[in-house]
XYZ file of C-alpha atoms in Angstrom:
314
model
C 12.775 5.925 4.062
C 14.956 3.002 4.335
C 17.333 2.707 7.615
C 19.315 -0.947 8.021
C 17.418 -2.259 5.021
C 13.876 -1.520 6.376
C 11.499 1.333 3.990
C 9.557 3.158 6.053
C 6.506 4.867 3.842
C 2.954 6.254 4.692
C -0.013 7.058 2.335
C -2.869 8.590 3.663
C -6.663 10.260 2.181
C -9.514 11.925 3.564
C -12.674 10.020 3.743
C -15.866 11.743 4.032
C -17.675 9.279 7.210
C -17.041 8.783 10.757
C -14.041 7.886 11.833
C -15.598 5.129 13.569
C -17.133 3.582 10.856
C -14.127 3.809 8.900
C -12.313 1.744 11.445
C -14.778 -0.878 11.069
C -14.945 -1.415 8.016
C -11.371 -1.874 8.325
C -11.535 -4.495 11.024
C -14.217 -6.467 9.321
C -11.315 -8.531 7.393
C -14.429 -10.311 5.542
C -15.538 -7.645 3.558
C -11.991 -6.905 2.207
C -12.612 -8.367 -1.097
C -15.273 -6.106 -1.790
C -13.465 -2.934 -0.404
C -9.610 -3.417 -1.393
C -9.280 -3.512 -5.228
C -5.774 -6.492 -4.828
C -7.847 -8.423 -2.134
C -9.360 -12.002 -3.351
C -9.779 -13.353 0.121
C -9.445 -13.260 3.716
C -10.251 -15.897 6.599
C -9.518 -15.906 10.140
C -6.690 -18.498 11.355
C -7.414 -17.142 15.197
C -9.870 -14.255 16.420
C -9.831 -12.443 19.996
C -11.410 -9.413 20.532
C -7.895 -7.890 20.473
C -5.428 -10.426 18.492
C -6.495 -12.144 15.742
C -4.299 -13.676 12.564
C -5.529 -13.835 9.400
C -4.625 -15.385 5.976
C -4.623 -13.007 3.222
C -4.638 -14.082 -1.021
C -4.189 -10.301 -3.243
C -2.825 -9.303 -6.463
C 0.541 -7.468 -6.499
C 1.844 -6.275 -9.715
C -0.344 -8.922 -11.434
C 1.214 -11.670 -9.231
C -0.981 -13.463 -6.676
C 0.344 -13.680 -3.308
C -1.125 -14.980 -0.363
C 0.449 -14.801 3.487
C -0.127 -14.803 7.349
C -0.895 -12.100 9.455
C -1.142 -11.073 12.873
C -3.418 -7.986 13.489
C -3.595 -6.480 17.258
C -6.793 -3.767 17.121
C -7.911 -1.054 19.244
C -11.163 0.297 18.637
C -10.592 2.880 21.614
C -7.489 4.707 19.914
C -9.071 3.875 15.863
C -5.600 1.830 15.141
C -4.753 -1.457 13.862
C -1.410 -3.057 14.196
C -0.313 -5.709 11.427
C 2.799 -7.794 10.753
C 3.073 -10.822 8.253
C 4.294 -13.861 9.865
C 5.764 -15.303 6.741
C 6.210 -13.260 3.992
C 5.982 -13.813 0.139
C 9.008 -13.416 -1.770
C 10.791 -11.236 -2.978
C 9.485 -9.655 0.569
C 11.461 -10.917 3.673
C 8.924 -8.891 6.394
C 6.443 -6.113 5.950
C 3.929 -4.386 8.844
C 2.561 -1.115 9.319
C -0.212 0.664 11.182
C -3.434 1.589 10.193
C -4.406 5.078 12.170
C -8.036 6.534 11.532
C -8.248 10.043 12.861
C -11.609 12.351 13.253
C -11.349 15.538 11.510
C -14.833 16.587 11.934
C -18.518 14.486 13.257
C -18.613 13.082 9.284
C -15.149 13.080 8.432
C -11.642 11.395 8.790
C -8.037 11.004 7.856
C -6.495 7.826 7.138
C -3.213 7.022 7.448
C -1.775 3.703 6.116
C 2.208 2.930 7.556
C 4.326 0.298 6.080
C 7.586 -0.971 6.964
C 9.321 -3.569 4.843
C 12.444 -5.241 3.789
C 13.048 -7.468 0.640
C 15.276 -10.821 0.607
C 18.694 -10.408 0.855
C 18.163 -6.757 1.104
C 18.375 -7.053 -2.621
C 17.866 -3.489 -4.372
C 15.892 -4.763 -7.129
C 13.367 -6.596 -4.908
C 12.844 -3.542 -2.763
C 12.301 -1.929 -6.021
C 9.662 -4.528 -6.611
C 8.097 -4.244 -3.149
C 8.006 -0.431 -3.349
C 5.840 -0.287 -6.254
C 3.338 -3.046 -5.156
C 3.431 -1.357 -1.918
C 2.339 2.257 -3.750
C 0.395 0.883 -6.248
C -1.689 -1.275 -3.313
C -2.088 1.321 -1.027
C -3.288 3.751 -3.407
C -5.766 1.445 -4.953
C -7.009 0.036 -0.835
C -7.047 4.091 0.103
C -8.936 5.003 -2.879
C -11.588 2.010 -2.610
C -12.120 2.580 0.878
C -12.918 6.343 0.700
C -15.056 5.343 -2.249
C -17.086 2.428 0.165
C -17.380 4.160 2.879
C -18.745 7.034 1.642
C -20.756 4.571 -0.296
C -22.112 2.936 2.958
C -23.753 6.514 3.677
C -25.309 7.064 0.351
C -29.024 6.829 -0.888
C -28.268 4.318 -3.571
C -28.941 0.436 -3.225
C -25.726 -0.371 -5.773
C -24.596 -4.107 -3.189
C -26.103 -6.920 -4.317
C -25.616 -10.047 -2.946
C -27.337 -13.588 -2.989
C -27.353 -17.565 -3.753
C -28.058 -20.429 -5.639
C -28.093 -23.628 -4.242
C -28.735 -27.285 -5.953
C -28.943 -30.389 -4.089
C -26.658 -33.173 -5.144
C -26.694 -36.959 -4.981
C -23.002 -37.125 -5.508
C -19.841 -36.782 -3.971
C -18.235 -33.280 -2.967
C -15.163 -34.596 -5.043
C -16.670 -34.693 -8.533
C -18.654 -31.858 -7.746
C -15.274 -30.110 -7.156
C -13.250 -31.111 -9.776
C -15.974 -30.640 -12.009
C -15.911 -26.632 -10.758
C -12.295 -26.631 -9.959
C -11.501 -27.821 -13.976
C -12.293 -24.673 -15.408
C -10.385 -25.383 -18.138
C -12.887 -27.566 -19.382
C -15.684 -25.491 -19.433
C -15.922 -24.666 -22.960
C -16.261 -28.451 -23.462
C -19.071 -28.786 -20.361
C -21.232 -25.789 -20.662
C -23.098 -23.927 -23.535
C -22.906 -20.598 -21.641
C -18.814 -21.082 -22.098
C -17.398 -19.344 -25.353
C -13.807 -19.692 -24.654
C -11.907 -20.489 -21.571
C -7.965 -20.193 -20.657
C -6.908 -21.089 -17.109
C -3.373 -20.514 -16.058
C -2.099 -22.548 -12.591
C 1.526 -21.811 -11.548
C 0.918 -22.718 -7.910
C -1.568 -25.110 -6.928
C -5.067 -24.219 -5.506
C -4.209 -20.325 -7.122
C -5.882 -20.190 -10.299
C -6.235 -17.402 -12.742
C -9.488 -17.379 -15.027
C -10.382 -16.097 -18.208
C -13.346 -16.560 -19.549
C -15.447 -15.211 -23.106
C -19.396 -15.791 -21.894
C -22.488 -16.017 -24.072
C -25.362 -13.670 -23.591
C -29.030 -14.994 -24.353
C -28.717 -12.415 -26.948
C -26.077 -14.373 -28.573
C -23.078 -11.707 -27.757
C -20.446 -12.706 -25.192
C -18.695 -10.692 -22.427
C -14.797 -11.506 -21.060
C -14.177 -11.461 -17.552
C -11.033 -12.416 -15.669
C -10.871 -13.680 -12.016
C -8.557 -15.008 -9.351
C -9.668 -17.519 -7.771
C -8.719 -19.328 -4.666
C -9.647 -23.470 -4.281
C -10.111 -25.377 -1.272
C -9.769 -28.869 -2.243
C -13.297 -30.253 -1.421
C -15.163 -27.802 -0.224
C -14.721 -24.572 -1.722
C -13.618 -21.705 -4.212
C -13.508 -18.457 -3.844
C -13.171 -16.018 -6.777
C -12.698 -12.163 -7.596
C -13.798 -10.747 -11.019
C -10.455 -8.410 -12.282
C -11.874 -7.701 -15.563
C -15.540 -6.463 -15.010
C -18.782 -6.328 -17.129
C -19.482 -2.864 -18.010
C -22.621 -3.035 -15.147
C -20.490 -3.944 -12.463
C -17.804 -2.025 -10.270
C -17.295 -5.000 -8.448
C -18.053 -9.210 -8.393
C -16.644 -11.259 -5.698
C -18.355 -14.764 -4.935
C -17.682 -18.249 -3.726
C -18.384 -22.427 -4.646
C -19.555 -23.559 -1.518
C -19.983 -27.711 -0.902
C -21.428 -28.902 2.095
C -21.182 -32.966 1.943
C -24.020 -34.643 4.123
C -25.788 -38.190 4.359
C -27.559 -37.897 1.377
C -24.765 -36.019 -0.820
C -23.833 -32.604 -1.329
C -25.172 -29.408 -1.317
C -23.565 -27.289 -4.099
C -24.174 -23.192 -3.536
C -22.707 -20.508 -5.793
C -22.269 -17.080 -4.159
C -22.478 -13.772 -5.621
C -21.634 -9.845 -4.290
C -22.115 -7.282 -6.634
C -21.773 -3.480 -6.606
C -23.683 -2.123 -9.401
C -21.751 0.779 -11.608
C -24.488 3.197 -12.093
C -22.645 5.365 -14.244
C -23.083 2.536 -17.098
C -26.662 1.097 -16.317
C -28.589 3.507 -19.505
C -25.331 2.768 -21.433
C -26.117 -0.945 -21.632
C -29.995 -1.068 -20.678
C -31.198 2.324 -22.651
C -32.333 5.412 -21.729
C -35.115 4.445 -19.572
C -33.041 1.744 -17.233
C -32.712 2.335 -13.480
C -30.932 1.003 -10.418
C -33.950 -1.584 -9.759
C -33.634 -3.134 -13.894
C -29.734 -3.117 -13.006
C -30.322 -5.165 -10.222
C -32.437 -7.348 -11.670
C -30.619 -7.826 -14.796
C -26.946 -8.338 -13.571
C -28.584 -11.072 -10.747
C -30.599 -12.441 -13.646
C -27.716 -12.836 -15.788
C -25.415 -14.067 -12.930
C -28.330 -16.815 -11.400
C -28.736 -17.733 -15.186
C -25.049 -18.669 -15.908
C -24.299 -19.870 -11.943
C -27.324 -21.971 -12.034
C -26.638 -23.699 -15.734
C -23.040 -24.307 -14.344
C -24.262 -26.391 -10.971
C -26.592 -28.212 -13.268
C -23.993 -29.615 -15.192
C -22.318 -29.991 -12.182
C -24.665 -32.370 -10.749
C -25.270 -34.333 -13.508
C -21.137 -34.727 -14.011
C -21.612 -35.550 -9.946
C -24.378 -38.245 -10.398
C -23.127 -40.004 -13.557
C -20.271 -41.203 -11.265
C -21.403 -42.098 -8.267
Protein backbone atom coordinates (compact mmCIF):
# COMPACT_ATOMS: atom_id res chain seq x y z
CA UNK A 1 0.00 0.00 0.00
CA UNK A 2 1.25 3.52 -0.83
CA UNK A 3 -0.14 6.79 0.49
CA UNK A 4 1.40 10.21 -0.28
CA UNK A 5 4.48 8.45 -1.58
CA UNK A 6 4.82 6.29 1.54
CA UNK A 7 4.76 2.53 0.99
CA UNK A 8 3.51 0.31 3.82
CA UNK A 9 4.19 -3.44 3.71
CA UNK A 10 4.01 -6.34 6.14
CA UNK A 11 5.71 -9.74 6.31
CA UNK A 12 5.09 -12.47 8.88
CA UNK A 13 6.18 -15.94 9.90
CA UNK A 14 5.27 -18.51 12.56
CA UNK A 15 8.12 -19.63 14.82
CA UNK A 16 8.25 -22.74 17.02
CA UNK A 17 9.71 -20.84 19.98
CA UNK A 18 8.28 -18.85 22.91
CA UNK A 19 7.42 -15.23 22.12
CA UNK A 20 9.67 -13.80 24.85
CA UNK A 21 12.64 -15.76 23.52
CA UNK A 22 12.02 -14.49 19.98
CA UNK A 23 11.74 -10.92 21.27
CA UNK A 24 15.11 -11.21 23.03
CA UNK A 25 16.81 -12.45 19.86
CA UNK A 26 15.57 -9.40 17.95
CA UNK A 27 16.29 -6.97 20.80
CA UNK A 28 19.94 -8.04 21.19
CA UNK A 29 21.42 -6.43 18.08
CA UNK A 30 24.93 -7.82 18.65
CA UNK A 31 23.52 -11.18 17.49
CA UNK A 32 22.07 -9.84 14.23
CA UNK A 33 24.99 -10.77 11.94
CA UNK A 34 24.47 -14.44 12.78
CA UNK A 35 20.70 -14.06 12.94
CA UNK A 36 19.91 -12.19 9.71
CA UNK A 37 21.63 -12.97 6.37
CA UNK A 38 21.74 -9.35 5.07
CA UNK A 39 23.25 -7.92 8.28
CA UNK A 40 27.03 -7.61 8.35
CA UNK A 41 27.58 -5.63 11.56
CA UNK A 42 25.63 -3.66 14.18
CA UNK A 43 26.87 -1.53 17.05
CA UNK A 44 25.33 0.83 19.59
CA UNK A 45 25.67 4.60 19.36
CA UNK A 46 23.51 5.21 22.45
CA UNK A 47 21.90 2.59 24.67
CA UNK A 48 19.15 3.03 27.28
CA UNK A 49 16.58 0.75 28.88
CA UNK A 50 13.91 1.35 26.23
CA UNK A 51 15.46 3.82 23.75
CA UNK A 52 18.64 3.27 21.75
CA UNK A 53 20.48 4.33 18.61
CA UNK A 54 22.22 1.68 16.51
CA UNK A 55 24.42 1.68 13.41
CA UNK A 56 23.73 -1.06 10.89
CA UNK A 57 25.78 -2.30 7.93
CA UNK A 58 23.86 -4.66 5.62
CA UNK A 59 23.56 -5.81 2.03
CA UNK A 60 20.57 -4.80 -0.10
CA UNK A 61 20.16 -6.12 -3.65
CA UNK A 62 23.87 -6.96 -3.64
CA UNK A 63 24.99 -3.50 -2.49
CA UNK A 64 26.45 -2.61 0.91
CA UNK A 65 24.41 0.00 2.81
CA UNK A 66 24.79 1.50 6.25
CA UNK A 67 22.56 3.71 8.36
CA UNK A 68 21.72 4.76 11.91
CA UNK A 69 18.37 3.88 13.44
CA UNK A 70 16.48 4.81 16.59
CA UNK A 71 14.70 1.97 18.37
CA UNK A 72 12.02 1.89 21.05
CA UNK A 73 11.91 -1.44 22.92
CA UNK A 74 8.72 -2.55 24.67
CA UNK A 75 9.31 -5.96 26.21
CA UNK A 76 5.96 -6.02 27.99
CA UNK A 77 4.04 -5.66 24.71
CA UNK A 78 6.70 -7.58 22.71
CA UNK A 79 7.11 -4.73 20.22
CA UNK A 80 10.20 -2.98 18.83
CA UNK A 81 9.74 0.21 16.81
CA UNK A 82 12.56 1.40 14.56
CA UNK A 83 13.21 4.49 12.42
CA UNK A 84 16.24 5.30 10.27
CA UNK A 85 17.75 8.68 11.20
CA UNK A 86 19.51 9.21 7.90
CA UNK A 87 18.74 6.73 5.15
CA UNK A 88 21.00 5.70 2.27
CA UNK A 89 19.79 6.51 -1.27
CA UNK A 90 17.59 5.46 -2.92
CA UNK A 91 15.76 5.36 0.44
CA UNK A 92 14.48 8.77 1.60
CA UNK A 93 12.89 7.50 4.83
CA UNK A 94 12.40 4.09 6.43
CA UNK A 95 10.83 2.79 9.62
CA UNK A 96 8.66 0.04 11.00
CA UNK A 97 7.82 -2.30 13.85
CA UNK A 98 8.59 -5.83 15.00
CA UNK A 99 5.49 -7.36 16.63
CA UNK A 100 5.76 -10.75 18.34
CA UNK A 101 2.44 -12.45 19.17
CA UNK A 102 2.23 -15.58 21.36
CA UNK A 103 0.18 -18.33 19.72
CA UNK A 104 0.88 -21.01 22.33
CA UNK A 105 3.45 -21.36 25.11
CA UNK A 106 5.98 -22.61 22.54
CA UNK A 107 4.96 -20.93 19.29
CA UNK A 108 4.66 -17.32 18.16
CA UNK A 109 3.80 -15.20 15.16
CA UNK A 110 6.35 -12.57 14.14
CA UNK A 111 5.10 -9.62 12.10
CA UNK A 112 7.58 -7.25 10.46
CA UNK A 113 6.05 -3.93 9.35
CA UNK A 114 7.84 -1.39 7.12
CA UNK A 115 6.96 2.06 5.88
CA UNK A 116 9.26 3.90 3.47
CA UNK A 117 9.65 6.55 0.80
CA UNK A 118 12.01 6.80 -2.16
CA UNK A 119 14.26 9.76 -2.90
CA UNK A 120 12.24 12.28 -4.98
CA UNK A 121 9.34 9.78 -4.80
CA UNK A 122 10.85 8.24 -7.91
CA UNK A 123 8.86 5.15 -9.05
CA UNK A 124 11.99 3.26 -10.19
CA UNK A 125 13.73 3.92 -6.88
CA UNK A 126 10.59 2.86 -5.01
CA UNK A 127 10.54 -0.38 -6.99
CA UNK A 128 14.21 -0.97 -6.03
CA UNK A 129 13.30 -0.50 -2.35
CA UNK A 130 10.26 -2.77 -2.74
CA UNK A 131 12.53 -5.56 -3.99
CA UNK A 132 15.15 -4.99 -1.28
CA UNK A 133 12.60 -4.88 1.55
CA UNK A 134 10.78 -7.96 0.29
CA UNK A 135 14.00 -9.92 -0.23
CA UNK A 136 15.55 -8.89 3.08
CA UNK A 137 12.36 -9.27 5.12
CA UNK A 138 11.71 -12.74 3.74
CA UNK A 139 15.32 -13.75 4.42
CA UNK A 140 15.34 -12.17 7.89
CA UNK A 141 12.13 -13.88 9.00
CA UNK A 142 13.22 -17.26 7.66
CA UNK A 143 16.58 -16.90 9.43
CA UNK A 144 14.90 -15.73 12.62
CA UNK A 145 12.69 -18.81 12.54
CA UNK A 146 15.66 -21.14 11.93
CA UNK A 147 17.81 -19.55 14.62
CA UNK A 148 15.06 -19.28 17.24
CA UNK A 149 14.16 -22.93 16.72
CA UNK A 150 17.85 -23.85 16.74
CA UNK A 151 18.21 -22.37 20.23
CA UNK A 152 15.78 -24.97 21.53
CA UNK A 153 17.46 -27.81 19.61
CA UNK A 154 19.89 -30.32 21.04
CA UNK A 155 22.73 -30.05 18.51
CA UNK A 156 25.57 -27.70 19.39
CA UNK A 157 26.08 -26.29 15.91
CA UNK A 158 27.29 -22.85 17.04
CA UNK A 159 31.05 -22.43 17.42
CA UNK A 160 32.90 -19.27 18.58
CA UNK A 161 36.61 -18.89 19.30
CA UNK A 162 39.57 -16.48 19.18
CA UNK A 163 43.26 -16.52 18.28
CA UNK A 164 45.52 -13.83 19.75
CA UNK A 165 49.12 -12.74 19.20
CA UNK A 166 51.26 -10.04 20.83
CA UNK A 167 53.05 -7.78 18.36
CA UNK A 168 55.96 -5.47 19.09
CA UNK A 169 54.78 -2.89 16.58
CA UNK A 170 52.11 -0.29 15.88
CA UNK A 171 48.39 -0.90 15.48
CA UNK A 172 48.49 1.12 12.26
CA UNK A 173 51.01 -1.22 10.62
CA UNK A 174 49.08 -4.33 11.71
CA UNK A 175 45.85 -2.75 10.50
CA UNK A 176 47.40 -1.85 7.15
CA UNK A 177 48.45 -5.49 6.63
CA UNK A 178 44.93 -6.76 7.42
CA UNK A 179 43.19 -3.96 5.51
CA UNK A 180 45.26 -4.40 2.33
CA UNK A 181 43.79 -7.81 1.54
CA UNK A 182 44.36 -7.14 -2.16
CA UNK A 183 48.03 -7.96 -1.44
CA UNK A 184 47.37 -11.20 0.42
CA UNK A 185 48.20 -13.44 -2.55
CA UNK A 186 51.78 -12.16 -2.37
CA UNK A 187 51.88 -11.97 1.42
CA UNK A 188 50.07 -15.11 2.59
CA UNK A 189 50.98 -18.63 1.39
CA UNK A 190 47.47 -20.02 2.01
CA UNK A 191 45.83 -17.45 -0.32
CA UNK A 192 45.74 -18.61 -3.96
CA UNK A 193 43.72 -15.78 -5.51
CA UNK A 194 42.16 -12.60 -4.16
CA UNK A 195 39.93 -9.82 -5.47
CA UNK A 196 39.13 -6.79 -3.31
CA UNK A 197 36.67 -4.03 -4.22
CA UNK A 198 36.13 -0.91 -2.11
CA UNK A 199 33.77 1.54 -3.80
CA UNK A 200 33.05 3.26 -0.46
CA UNK A 201 36.05 3.79 1.87
CA UNK A 202 35.88 1.31 4.73
CA UNK A 203 33.35 -0.99 3.02
CA UNK A 204 35.03 -3.88 1.22
CA UNK A 205 33.97 -6.95 -0.72
CA UNK A 206 36.69 -9.61 -0.54
CA UNK A 207 36.61 -12.66 -2.79
CA UNK A 208 39.34 -15.17 -2.06
CA UNK A 209 40.53 -18.66 -2.99
CA UNK A 210 42.14 -20.29 0.04
CA UNK A 211 44.40 -23.35 -0.01
CA UNK A 212 43.75 -26.19 2.42
CA UNK A 213 46.38 -28.59 3.80
CA UNK A 214 45.53 -31.25 1.19
CA UNK A 215 46.29 -28.78 -1.62
CA UNK A 216 42.70 -28.13 -2.67
CA UNK A 217 41.19 -24.64 -2.67
CA UNK A 218 37.84 -23.23 -1.66
CA UNK A 219 36.30 -19.89 -2.61
CA UNK A 220 34.79 -17.48 -0.13
CA UNK A 221 33.33 -14.01 -0.47
CA UNK A 222 33.06 -11.64 2.48
CA UNK A 223 31.78 -8.16 3.20
CA UNK A 224 34.19 -6.24 5.46
CA UNK A 225 33.54 -3.11 7.53
CA UNK A 226 36.80 -1.38 8.47
CA UNK A 227 37.45 0.93 11.43
CA UNK A 228 41.02 2.33 11.20
CA UNK A 229 43.21 1.40 13.01
CA UNK A 230 41.24 -0.65 15.48
CA UNK A 231 38.90 -3.23 13.99
CA UNK A 232 37.81 -5.01 10.80
CA UNK A 233 34.50 -6.86 10.96
CA UNK A 234 33.44 -9.31 8.27
CA UNK A 235 30.68 -11.67 7.21
CA UNK A 236 31.08 -14.37 4.59
CA UNK A 237 28.43 -14.35 1.86
CA UNK A 238 29.87 -17.31 -0.07
CA UNK A 239 30.63 -20.13 2.37
CA UNK A 240 32.47 -23.46 2.38
CA UNK A 241 30.19 -26.49 2.39
CA UNK A 242 30.58 -27.19 6.13
CA UNK A 243 29.29 -23.78 7.23
CA UNK A 244 25.84 -22.21 7.27
CA UNK A 245 27.32 -19.01 8.70
CA UNK A 246 30.73 -17.47 9.32
CA UNK A 247 31.25 -14.04 10.87
CA UNK A 248 34.30 -12.62 12.57
CA UNK A 249 36.55 -9.69 13.25
CA UNK A 250 40.18 -8.58 13.57
CA UNK A 251 40.63 -6.52 16.75
CA UNK A 252 43.73 -4.47 17.55
CA UNK A 253 44.34 -3.23 21.11
CA UNK A 254 47.33 -0.94 21.46
CA UNK A 255 49.33 -0.79 24.72
CA UNK A 256 52.75 0.38 25.92
CA UNK A 257 54.53 -2.75 24.74
CA UNK A 258 52.92 -2.83 21.29
CA UNK A 259 49.59 -4.25 20.19
CA UNK A 260 47.41 -7.26 20.99
CA UNK A 261 45.94 -8.61 17.73
CA UNK A 262 42.92 -10.89 17.94
CA UNK A 263 41.09 -12.88 15.29
CA UNK A 264 37.56 -13.96 16.25
CA UNK A 265 35.29 -16.44 14.45
CA UNK A 266 31.63 -17.37 14.90
CA UNK A 267 30.41 -20.34 12.85
CA UNK A 268 27.22 -22.36 12.45
CA UNK A 269 28.00 -25.85 11.20
CA UNK A 270 26.02 -27.13 8.20
CA UNK A 271 25.06 -30.57 9.54
CA UNK A 272 23.59 -31.63 6.18
CA UNK A 273 27.07 -31.67 4.62
CA UNK A 274 29.14 -33.30 7.39
CA UNK A 275 29.24 -36.80 5.89
CA UNK A 276 29.56 -35.44 2.33
CA UNK A 277 32.69 -33.50 3.25
CA UNK A 278 34.27 -35.60 6.01
CA UNK A 279 33.05 -39.13 5.26
CA UNK A 280 30.26 -41.44 6.38
CA UNK A 281 31.65 -41.94 9.88
CA UNK A 282 31.96 -38.21 10.64
CA UNK A 283 29.80 -36.55 13.31
CA UNK A 284 29.19 -33.03 14.62
CA UNK A 285 32.15 -33.14 17.02
CA UNK A 286 34.50 -34.01 14.20
CA UNK A 287 33.03 -31.25 12.03
CA UNK A 288 33.52 -28.70 14.81
CA UNK A 289 37.14 -29.77 15.25
CA UNK A 290 37.79 -29.70 11.50
CA UNK A 291 36.30 -26.22 11.04
CA UNK A 292 38.06 -24.78 14.06
CA UNK A 293 41.41 -26.23 13.03
CA UNK A 294 41.09 -24.89 9.47
CA UNK A 295 39.96 -21.39 10.43
CA UNK A 296 42.35 -21.10 13.35
CA UNK A 297 45.23 -22.25 11.16
CA UNK A 298 44.54 -19.60 8.53
CA UNK A 299 43.91 -16.75 10.96
CA UNK A 300 46.96 -17.64 13.07
CA UNK A 301 49.07 -17.69 9.91
CA UNK A 302 47.70 -14.30 8.89
CA UNK A 303 48.42 -12.87 12.36
CA UNK A 304 51.95 -14.30 12.20
CA UNK A 305 52.66 -12.58 8.90
CA UNK A 306 51.05 -9.36 10.16
CA UNK A 307 53.38 -9.56 13.18
CA UNK A 308 56.44 -9.93 10.94
CA UNK A 309 55.29 -7.03 8.77
CA UNK A 310 54.59 -4.67 11.70
CA UNK A 311 57.75 -5.54 13.65
CA UNK A 312 59.92 -5.08 10.56
CA UNK A 313 58.57 -1.55 10.21
CA UNK A 314 59.03 -0.58 13.84
